[in-house]
Short mmCIF file of C-alpha atoms in Angstrom, two decimals:
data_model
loop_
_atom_site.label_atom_id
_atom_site.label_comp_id
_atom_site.label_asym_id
_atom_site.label_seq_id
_atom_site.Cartn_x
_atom_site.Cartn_y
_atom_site.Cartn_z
CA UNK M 1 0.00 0.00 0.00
CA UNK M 2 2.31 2.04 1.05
CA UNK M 3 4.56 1.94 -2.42
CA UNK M 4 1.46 2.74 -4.62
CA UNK M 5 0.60 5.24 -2.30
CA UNK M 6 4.29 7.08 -2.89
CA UNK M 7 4.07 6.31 -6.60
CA UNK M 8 0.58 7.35 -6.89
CA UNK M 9 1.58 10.92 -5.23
CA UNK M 10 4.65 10.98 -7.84
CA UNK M 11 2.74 10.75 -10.67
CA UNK M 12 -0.04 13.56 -9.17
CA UNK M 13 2.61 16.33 -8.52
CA UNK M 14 4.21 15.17 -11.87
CA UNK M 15 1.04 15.51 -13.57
CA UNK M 16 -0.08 18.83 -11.73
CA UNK M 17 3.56 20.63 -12.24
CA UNK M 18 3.23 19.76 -15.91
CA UNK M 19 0.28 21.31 -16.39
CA UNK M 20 1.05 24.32 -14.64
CA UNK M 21 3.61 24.93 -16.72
CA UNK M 22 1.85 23.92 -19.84
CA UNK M 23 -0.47 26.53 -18.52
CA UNK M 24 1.76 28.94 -18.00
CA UNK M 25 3.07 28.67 -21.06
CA UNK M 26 -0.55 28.74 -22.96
CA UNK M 27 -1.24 32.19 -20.89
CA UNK M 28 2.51 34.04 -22.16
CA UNK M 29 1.48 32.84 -25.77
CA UNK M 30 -2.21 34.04 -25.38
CA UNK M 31 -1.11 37.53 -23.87
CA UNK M 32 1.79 38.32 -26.30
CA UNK M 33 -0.45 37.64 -29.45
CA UNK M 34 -3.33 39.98 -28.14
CA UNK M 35 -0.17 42.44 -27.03
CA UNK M 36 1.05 41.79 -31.01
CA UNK M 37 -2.51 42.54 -31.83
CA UNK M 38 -3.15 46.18 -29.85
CA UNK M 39 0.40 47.40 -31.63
CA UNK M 40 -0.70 46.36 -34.67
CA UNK M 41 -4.19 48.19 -34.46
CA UNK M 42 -1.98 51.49 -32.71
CA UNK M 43 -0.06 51.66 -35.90
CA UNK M 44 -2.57 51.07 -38.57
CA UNK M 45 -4.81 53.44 -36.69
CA UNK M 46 -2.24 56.36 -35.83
CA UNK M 47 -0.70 57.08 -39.17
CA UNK M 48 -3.06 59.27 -40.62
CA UNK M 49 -3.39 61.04 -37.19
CA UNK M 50 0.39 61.75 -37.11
CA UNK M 51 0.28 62.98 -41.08
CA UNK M 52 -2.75 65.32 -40.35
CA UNK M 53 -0.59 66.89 -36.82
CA UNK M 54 2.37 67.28 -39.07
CA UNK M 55 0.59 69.04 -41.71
CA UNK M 56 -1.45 71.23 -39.39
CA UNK M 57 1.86 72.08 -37.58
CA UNK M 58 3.76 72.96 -40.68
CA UNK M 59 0.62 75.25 -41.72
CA UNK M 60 0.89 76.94 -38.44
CA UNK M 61 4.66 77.48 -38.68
CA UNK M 62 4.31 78.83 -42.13
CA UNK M 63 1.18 81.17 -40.94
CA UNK M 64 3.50 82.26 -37.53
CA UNK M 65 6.83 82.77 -40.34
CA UNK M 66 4.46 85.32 -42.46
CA UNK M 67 2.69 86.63 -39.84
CA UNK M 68 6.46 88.01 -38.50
CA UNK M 69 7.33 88.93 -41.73
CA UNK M 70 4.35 91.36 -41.85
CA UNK M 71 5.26 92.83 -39.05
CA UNK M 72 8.60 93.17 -39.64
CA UNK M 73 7.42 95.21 -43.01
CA UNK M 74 5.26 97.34 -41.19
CA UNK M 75 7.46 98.30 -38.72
CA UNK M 76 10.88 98.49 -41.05
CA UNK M 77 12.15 101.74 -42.38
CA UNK M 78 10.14 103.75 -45.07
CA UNK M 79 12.83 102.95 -47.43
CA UNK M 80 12.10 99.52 -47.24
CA UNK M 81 8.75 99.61 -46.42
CA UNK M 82 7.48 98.78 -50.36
CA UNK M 83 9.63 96.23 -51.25
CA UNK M 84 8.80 94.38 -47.84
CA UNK M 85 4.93 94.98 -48.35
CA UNK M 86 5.48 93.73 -51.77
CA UNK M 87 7.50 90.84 -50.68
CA UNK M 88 4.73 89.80 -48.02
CA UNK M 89 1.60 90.29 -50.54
CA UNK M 90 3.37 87.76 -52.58
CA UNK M 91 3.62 85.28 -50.30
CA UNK M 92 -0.08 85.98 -48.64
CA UNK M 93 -1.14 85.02 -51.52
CA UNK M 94 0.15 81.67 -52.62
CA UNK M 95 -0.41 80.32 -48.62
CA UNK M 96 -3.79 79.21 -48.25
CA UNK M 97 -4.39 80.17 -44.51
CA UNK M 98 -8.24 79.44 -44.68
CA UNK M 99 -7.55 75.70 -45.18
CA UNK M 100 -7.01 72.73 -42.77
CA UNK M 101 -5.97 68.79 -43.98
CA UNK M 102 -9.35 67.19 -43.68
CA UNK M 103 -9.03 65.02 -39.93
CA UNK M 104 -10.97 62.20 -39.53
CA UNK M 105 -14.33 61.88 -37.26
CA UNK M 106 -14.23 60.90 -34.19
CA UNK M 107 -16.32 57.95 -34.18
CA UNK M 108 -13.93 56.71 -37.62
CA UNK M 109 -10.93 56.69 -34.07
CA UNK M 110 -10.45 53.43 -32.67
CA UNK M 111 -10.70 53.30 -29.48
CA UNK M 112 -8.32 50.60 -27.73
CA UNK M 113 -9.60 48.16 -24.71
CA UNK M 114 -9.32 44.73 -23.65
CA UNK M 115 -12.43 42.43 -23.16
CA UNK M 116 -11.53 39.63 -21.17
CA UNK M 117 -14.50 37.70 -19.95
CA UNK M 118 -14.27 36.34 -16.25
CA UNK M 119 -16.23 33.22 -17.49
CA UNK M 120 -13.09 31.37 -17.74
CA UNK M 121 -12.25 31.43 -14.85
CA UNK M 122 -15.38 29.78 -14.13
CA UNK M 123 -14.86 27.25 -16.44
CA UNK M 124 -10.93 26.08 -15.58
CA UNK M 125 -12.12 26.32 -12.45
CA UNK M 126 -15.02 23.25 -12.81
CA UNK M 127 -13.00 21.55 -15.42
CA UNK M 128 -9.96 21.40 -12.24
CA UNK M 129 -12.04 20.36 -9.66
CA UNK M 130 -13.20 17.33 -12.22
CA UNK M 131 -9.61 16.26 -13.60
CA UNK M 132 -8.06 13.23 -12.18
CA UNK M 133 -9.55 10.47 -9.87
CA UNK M 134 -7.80 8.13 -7.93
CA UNK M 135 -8.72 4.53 -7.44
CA UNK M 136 -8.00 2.02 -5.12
CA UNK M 137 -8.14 -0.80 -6.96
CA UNK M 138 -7.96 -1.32 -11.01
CA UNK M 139 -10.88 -2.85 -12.62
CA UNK M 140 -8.33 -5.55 -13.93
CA UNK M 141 -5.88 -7.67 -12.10
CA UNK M 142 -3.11 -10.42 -13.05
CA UNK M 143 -4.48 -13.75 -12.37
CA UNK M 144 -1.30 -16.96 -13.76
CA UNK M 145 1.69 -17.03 -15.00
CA UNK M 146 2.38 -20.41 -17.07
CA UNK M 147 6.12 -21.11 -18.70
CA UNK M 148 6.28 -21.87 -21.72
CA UNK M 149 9.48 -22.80 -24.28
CA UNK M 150 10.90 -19.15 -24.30
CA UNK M 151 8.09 -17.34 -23.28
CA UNK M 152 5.43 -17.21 -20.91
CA UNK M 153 1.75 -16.98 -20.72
CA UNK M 154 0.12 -14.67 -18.93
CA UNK M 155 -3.59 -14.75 -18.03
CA UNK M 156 -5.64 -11.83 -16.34
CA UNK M 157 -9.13 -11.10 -14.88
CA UNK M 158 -11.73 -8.16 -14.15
CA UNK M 159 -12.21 -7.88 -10.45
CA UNK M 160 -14.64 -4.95 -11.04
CA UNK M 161 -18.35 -6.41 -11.82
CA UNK M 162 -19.48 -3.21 -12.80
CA UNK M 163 -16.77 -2.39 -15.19
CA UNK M 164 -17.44 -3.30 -19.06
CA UNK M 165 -14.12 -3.54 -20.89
CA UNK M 166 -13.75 -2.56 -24.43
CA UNK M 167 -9.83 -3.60 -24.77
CA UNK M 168 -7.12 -5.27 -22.51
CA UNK M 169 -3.77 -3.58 -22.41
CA UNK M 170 -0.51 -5.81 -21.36
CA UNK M 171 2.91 -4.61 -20.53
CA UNK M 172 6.28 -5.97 -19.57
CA UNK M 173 9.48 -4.87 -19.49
CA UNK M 174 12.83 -7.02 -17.80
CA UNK M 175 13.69 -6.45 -14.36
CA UNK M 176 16.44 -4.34 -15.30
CA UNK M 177 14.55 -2.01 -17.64
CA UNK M 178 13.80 1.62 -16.69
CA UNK M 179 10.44 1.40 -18.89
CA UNK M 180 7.48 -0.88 -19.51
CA UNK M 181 6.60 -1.61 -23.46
CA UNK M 182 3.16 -2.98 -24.98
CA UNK M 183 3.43 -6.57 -25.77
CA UNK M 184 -0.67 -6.80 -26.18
CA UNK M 185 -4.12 -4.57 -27.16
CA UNK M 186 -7.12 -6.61 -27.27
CA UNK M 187 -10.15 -8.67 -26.15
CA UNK M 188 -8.77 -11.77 -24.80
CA UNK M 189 -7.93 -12.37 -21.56
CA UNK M 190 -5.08 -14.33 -22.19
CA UNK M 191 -1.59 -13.59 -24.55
CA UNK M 192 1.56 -15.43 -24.50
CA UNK M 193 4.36 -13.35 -24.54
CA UNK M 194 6.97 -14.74 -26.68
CA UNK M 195 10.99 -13.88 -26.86
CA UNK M 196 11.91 -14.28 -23.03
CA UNK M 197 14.82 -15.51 -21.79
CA UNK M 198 15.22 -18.20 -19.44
CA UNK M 199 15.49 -17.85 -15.93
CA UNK M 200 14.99 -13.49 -16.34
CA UNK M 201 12.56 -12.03 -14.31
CA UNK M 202 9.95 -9.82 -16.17
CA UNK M 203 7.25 -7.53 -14.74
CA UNK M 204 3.62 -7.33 -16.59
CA UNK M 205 1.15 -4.98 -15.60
CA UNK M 206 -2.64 -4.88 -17.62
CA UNK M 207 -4.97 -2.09 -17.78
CA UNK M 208 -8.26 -1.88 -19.81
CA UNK M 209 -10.56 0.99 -21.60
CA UNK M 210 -14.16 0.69 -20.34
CA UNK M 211 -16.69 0.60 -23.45
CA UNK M 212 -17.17 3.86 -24.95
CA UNK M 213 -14.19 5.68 -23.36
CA UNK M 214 -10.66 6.87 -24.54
CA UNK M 215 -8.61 6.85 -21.42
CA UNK M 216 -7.46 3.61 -19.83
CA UNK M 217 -7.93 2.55 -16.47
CA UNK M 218 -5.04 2.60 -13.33
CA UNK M 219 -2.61 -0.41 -13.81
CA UNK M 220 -2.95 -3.37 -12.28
CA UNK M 221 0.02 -4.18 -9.45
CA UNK M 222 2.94 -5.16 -11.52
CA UNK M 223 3.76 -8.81 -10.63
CA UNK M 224 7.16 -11.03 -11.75
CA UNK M 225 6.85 -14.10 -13.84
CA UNK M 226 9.74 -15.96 -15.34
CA UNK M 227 9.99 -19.08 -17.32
CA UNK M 228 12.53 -21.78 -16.68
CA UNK M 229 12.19 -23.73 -19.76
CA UNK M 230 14.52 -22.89 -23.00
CA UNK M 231 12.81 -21.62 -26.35
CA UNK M 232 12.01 -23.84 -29.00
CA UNK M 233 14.78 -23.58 -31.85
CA UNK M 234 14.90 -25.75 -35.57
CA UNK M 235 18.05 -27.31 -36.28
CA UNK M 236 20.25 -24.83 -38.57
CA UNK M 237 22.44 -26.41 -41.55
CA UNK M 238 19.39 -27.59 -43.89
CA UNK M 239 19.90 -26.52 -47.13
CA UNK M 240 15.44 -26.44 -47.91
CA UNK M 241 14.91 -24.12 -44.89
CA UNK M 242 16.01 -20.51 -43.86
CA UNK M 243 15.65 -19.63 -40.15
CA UNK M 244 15.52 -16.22 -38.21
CA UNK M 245 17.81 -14.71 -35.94
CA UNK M 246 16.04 -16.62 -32.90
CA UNK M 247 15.82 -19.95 -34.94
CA UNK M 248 12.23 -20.25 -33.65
CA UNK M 249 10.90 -19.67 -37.37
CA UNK M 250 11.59 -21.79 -40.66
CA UNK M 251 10.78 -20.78 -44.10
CA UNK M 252 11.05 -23.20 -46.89
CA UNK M 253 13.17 -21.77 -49.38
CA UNK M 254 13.56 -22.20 -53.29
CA UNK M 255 16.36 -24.97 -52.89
CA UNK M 256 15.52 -28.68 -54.33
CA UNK M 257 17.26 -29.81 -51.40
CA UNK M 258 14.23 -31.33 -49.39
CA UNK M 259 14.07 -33.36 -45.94
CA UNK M 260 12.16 -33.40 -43.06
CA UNK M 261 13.59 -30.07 -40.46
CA UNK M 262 14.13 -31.29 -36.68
CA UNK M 263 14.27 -29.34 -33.62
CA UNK M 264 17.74 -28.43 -32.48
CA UNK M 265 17.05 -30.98 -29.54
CA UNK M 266 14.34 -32.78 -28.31
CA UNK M 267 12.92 -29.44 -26.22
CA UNK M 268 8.97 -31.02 -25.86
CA UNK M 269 8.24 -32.07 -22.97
CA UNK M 270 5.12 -34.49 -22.13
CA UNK M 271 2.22 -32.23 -19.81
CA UNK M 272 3.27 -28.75 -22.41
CA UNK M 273 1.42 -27.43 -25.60
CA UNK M 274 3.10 -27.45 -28.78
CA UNK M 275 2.00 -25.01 -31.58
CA UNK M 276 2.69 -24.23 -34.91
CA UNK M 277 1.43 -21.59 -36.10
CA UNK M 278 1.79 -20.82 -40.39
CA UNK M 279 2.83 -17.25 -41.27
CA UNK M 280 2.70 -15.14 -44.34
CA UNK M 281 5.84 -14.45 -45.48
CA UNK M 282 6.03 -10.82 -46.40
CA UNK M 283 3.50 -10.51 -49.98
CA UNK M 284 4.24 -14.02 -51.15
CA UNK M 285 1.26 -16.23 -50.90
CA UNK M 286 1.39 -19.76 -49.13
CA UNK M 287 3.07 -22.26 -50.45
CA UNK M 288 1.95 -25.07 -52.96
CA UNK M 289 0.57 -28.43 -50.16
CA UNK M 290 2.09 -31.60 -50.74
CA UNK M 291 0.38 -34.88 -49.54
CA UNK M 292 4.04 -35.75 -47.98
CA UNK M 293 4.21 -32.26 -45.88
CA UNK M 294 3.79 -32.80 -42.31
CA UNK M 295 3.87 -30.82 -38.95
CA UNK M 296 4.13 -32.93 -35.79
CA UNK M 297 6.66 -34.58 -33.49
CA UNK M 298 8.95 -37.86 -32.74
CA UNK M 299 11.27 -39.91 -30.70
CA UNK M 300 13.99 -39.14 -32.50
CA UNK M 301 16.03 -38.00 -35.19
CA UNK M 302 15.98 -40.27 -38.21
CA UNK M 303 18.20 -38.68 -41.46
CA UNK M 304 17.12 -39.87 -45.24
CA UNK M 305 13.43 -39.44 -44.90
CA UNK M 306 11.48 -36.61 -46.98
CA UNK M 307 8.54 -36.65 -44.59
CA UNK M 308 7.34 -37.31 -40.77
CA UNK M 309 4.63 -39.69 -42.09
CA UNK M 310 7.57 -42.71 -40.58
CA UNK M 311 7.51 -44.48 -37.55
CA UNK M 312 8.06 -43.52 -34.14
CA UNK M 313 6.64 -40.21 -35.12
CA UNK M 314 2.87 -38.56 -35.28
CA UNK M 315 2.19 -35.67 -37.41
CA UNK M 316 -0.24 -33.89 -39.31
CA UNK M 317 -0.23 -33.22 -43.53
CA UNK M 318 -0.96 -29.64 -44.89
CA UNK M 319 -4.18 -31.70 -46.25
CA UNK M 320 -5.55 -32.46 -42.30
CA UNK M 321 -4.88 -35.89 -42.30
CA UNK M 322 -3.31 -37.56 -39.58
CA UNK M 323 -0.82 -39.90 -39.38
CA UNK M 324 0.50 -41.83 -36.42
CA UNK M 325 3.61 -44.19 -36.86
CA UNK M 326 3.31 -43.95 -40.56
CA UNK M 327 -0.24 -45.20 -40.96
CA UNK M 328 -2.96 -42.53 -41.72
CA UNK M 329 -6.04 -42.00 -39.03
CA UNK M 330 -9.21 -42.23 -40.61
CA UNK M 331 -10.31 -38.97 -38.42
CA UNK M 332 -8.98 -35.78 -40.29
CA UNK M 333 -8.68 -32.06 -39.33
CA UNK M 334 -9.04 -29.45 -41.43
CA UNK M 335 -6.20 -28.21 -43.94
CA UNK M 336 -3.75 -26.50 -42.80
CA UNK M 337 -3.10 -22.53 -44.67
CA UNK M 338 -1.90 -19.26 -44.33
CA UNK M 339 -2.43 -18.28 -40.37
CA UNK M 340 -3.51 -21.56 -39.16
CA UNK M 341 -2.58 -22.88 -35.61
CA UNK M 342 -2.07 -26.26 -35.16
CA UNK M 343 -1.08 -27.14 -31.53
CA UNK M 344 0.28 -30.85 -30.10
CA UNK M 345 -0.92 -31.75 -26.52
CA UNK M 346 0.43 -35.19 -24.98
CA UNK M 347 0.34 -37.16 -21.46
CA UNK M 348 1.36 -40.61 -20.26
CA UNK M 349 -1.64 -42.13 -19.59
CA UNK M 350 0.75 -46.46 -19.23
CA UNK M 351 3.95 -47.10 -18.47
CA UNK M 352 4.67 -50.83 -18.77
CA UNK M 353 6.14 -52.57 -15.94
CA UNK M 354 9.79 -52.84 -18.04
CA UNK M 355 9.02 -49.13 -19.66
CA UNK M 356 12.95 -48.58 -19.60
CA UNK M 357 13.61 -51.93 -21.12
CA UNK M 358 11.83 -52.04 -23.82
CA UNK M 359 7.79 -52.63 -22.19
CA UNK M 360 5.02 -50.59 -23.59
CA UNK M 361 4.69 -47.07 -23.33
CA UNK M 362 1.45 -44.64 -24.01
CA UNK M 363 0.97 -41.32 -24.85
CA UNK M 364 -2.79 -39.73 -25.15
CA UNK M 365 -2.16 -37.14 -27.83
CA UNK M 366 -4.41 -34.39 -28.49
CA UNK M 367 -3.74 -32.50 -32.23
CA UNK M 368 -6.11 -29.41 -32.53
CA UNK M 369 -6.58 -27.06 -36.32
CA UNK M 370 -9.15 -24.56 -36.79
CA UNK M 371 -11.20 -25.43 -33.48
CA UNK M 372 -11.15 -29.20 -34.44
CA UNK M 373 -9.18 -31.81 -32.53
CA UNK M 374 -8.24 -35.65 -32.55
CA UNK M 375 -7.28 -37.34 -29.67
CA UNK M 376 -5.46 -40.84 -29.57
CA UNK M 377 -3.35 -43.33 -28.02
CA UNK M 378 0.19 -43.06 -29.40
CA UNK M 379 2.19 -46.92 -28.13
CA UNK M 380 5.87 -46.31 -28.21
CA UNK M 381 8.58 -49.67 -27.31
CA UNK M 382 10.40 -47.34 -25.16
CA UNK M 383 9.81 -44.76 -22.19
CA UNK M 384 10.24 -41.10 -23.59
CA UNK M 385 8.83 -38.14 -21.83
CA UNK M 386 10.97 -35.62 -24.08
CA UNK M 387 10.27 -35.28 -27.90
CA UNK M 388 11.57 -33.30 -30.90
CA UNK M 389 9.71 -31.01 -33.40
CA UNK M 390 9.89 -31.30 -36.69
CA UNK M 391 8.40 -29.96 -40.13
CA UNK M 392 8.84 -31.38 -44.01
CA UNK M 393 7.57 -29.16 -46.98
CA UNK M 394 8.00 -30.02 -50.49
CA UNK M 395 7.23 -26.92 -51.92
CA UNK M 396 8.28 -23.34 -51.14
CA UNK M 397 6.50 -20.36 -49.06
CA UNK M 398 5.62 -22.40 -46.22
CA UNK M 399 6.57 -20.33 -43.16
CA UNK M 400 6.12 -22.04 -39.78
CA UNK M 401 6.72 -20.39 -36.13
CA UNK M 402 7.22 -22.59 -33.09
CA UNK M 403 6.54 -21.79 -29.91
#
């Protein structure tokens, strides 16, 4: 309580100092452009003013200059008296002294003054008192943690009846990270987050978006989950298949070379889920099926073979047929294509009383496609709890992600 209690303050006076400065600044920008705008108005408005004043002025000056000359000629000597009444007529009678530059009305003046209404204050003032909420407890919580091959599924919950969700929101980030990243948006209440590394702690945190609303709710309290078990990898070296950096996808290539691709070691474990899961690559469409193409597992590693349709190994063809020890199950799935899932689900279910030696050994094995699923009795000579992967193609485009 006490640690979501200091974070939750944090992220308050965080919030509330950034938007007083946000503020602040919206308030500087808002009074220098209506500052901008009264100079602008001053000097538009003023010019003819200040060209009318100088014109009056200079008429005044000139009237004052003449006016002294005038006196000065009546006043002079006799001698000059003529030539200075002459002089002055002249001038008298090119100034017009009756005249005045035409100055504009009064009510064609602006007259300058700020209306600021005291409504917003009103306004920010309701709008403040409304922003932010603090809950107690998120509408959503984290509920499991499962391992899986490289990655880990994670499984949440709504803990708030009343709450309708519109989308989930799941984050993790390593324990050593500064920041959390989005690893899911969506509807289900499930994802399995793929690309961890073995024995790391990670933190995940969910939040959700009630229906109808833009802003997500508080996160849920981060919690740790780790997974134990290393990823899934295909073998490298096969001349038919092209992997990526992580070795957790295969894409048959161009090459004639064909052959059935094998895990890089026998990484399925009895009790786990398997899935395959086929994946456009880039703008090319999905590769041409092939009745010999097969997804599935084995007991081992056998060289020289172009498909997993052999013993000691059950799989399933592109076409959904089934095939266990090299014989072909008269129940069928549907065909495997571009963005199907096909997962593998097995438990011991016998072990014979000389299971190490050679005695009977049974696996229940559960193969599910497109929301269909078999589910058989697979009766190995030998006790194995720990299988490899494998995948045989014929034709290029086939892209196939393990995990």
């Amino acid at each position: 309580i006490r640690e979501s209690a200091t974070l939750t303050r944090d992220v308050l006076e965080q919030h509330f100092n950034d938007l007083k400065g946000t503020l602040k600044k919206l308030l500087d920008e808002r009074l220098m452009s209506l500052l901008q705008e009264v100079d602008a108005i001053e000097q538009e408005s003023i010019k003819p003013l200040d060209e009318c004043q100088k014109l009056i002025e200079h008429g005044v000056s000139t009237a004052d200059d003449l006016l002294r000359e005038g006196e000065s000629a009546v006043h002079g000597d006799v001698g000059q008296q003529n030539e200075k009444l002459c002089s002055f007529t002249k001038k008298a009678l090119h100034i017009q002294l009756d005249s005045l530059p035409e100055v504009p009305s009064l009510v064609d003046v602006p007259c300058l003054s700020a209306q600021l209404d005291d409504c917003l204050l009103t306004i920010l003032k309701n709008q403040i008192f409304r922003h932010g909420t603090v809950a107690s407890c998120p509408p959503v919580q984290l509920e499991e943690f499962v391992e899986k091959p490289g990655g880990i599924l994670v499984r949440w919950c709504k803990v708030d009846d009343d709450f309708i969700p519109q989308d989930y929101r799941l984050q993790y980030r390593k324990s050593t990270a500064s920041h959390f990243e989005d690893v899911y948006v969506g509807l289900e209440t499930e994802f399995i987050v793929l690309h961890i590394d073995p024995n790391v702690d990670y933190q995940f945190r969910v939040c959700a978006r009630g229906d109808g609303r833009q802003e997500w709710s508080p996160w849920s309290v981060p919690q740790i989950g780790r997974t134990t078990l290393v990823p899934h990898e295909w073998t490298t070296g096969l001349e038919g298949y092209s992997l990526s950096s992580r070795r957790n996808i295969a894409l048959r290539n161009d090459s004639q070379s064909c052959g059935v691709l094998y895990s890089k070691a026998p990484t399925y474990f009895c009790g786990q889920t398997l899935t395959f899961r086929q994946v456009l690559p880039g703008i090319e469409t999905v590769g041409q099926p092939d009745r010999r193409d097969s997804l599935g597992v084995c007991v081992e590693q056998q060289n020289g073979y172009d498909s997993l349709q052999r013993d000691k190994a059950v799989c399933i063809s592109t076409n959904g047929a089934v095939f266990v020890n090299g014989k072909e199950m008269t129940n069928q799935l549907p065909a495997v294509t571009s963005g199907s899932t096909v997962t593998f689900d097995m438990e011991v279910v016998q072990l014979g009383p000389s299971s190490n030696e050679g005695g009977n050994f049974k696996l229940r094995v559960t193969i599910s496609s497109n929301n269909r699923e078999v589910v058989f009795d697979w009766v190995l000579d030998q006790c194995c709890v720990s299988l490899y992967f494998g995948c045989s193609f014929s034709y290029p485009g086939w892209k196939v992600l393990v995990f």
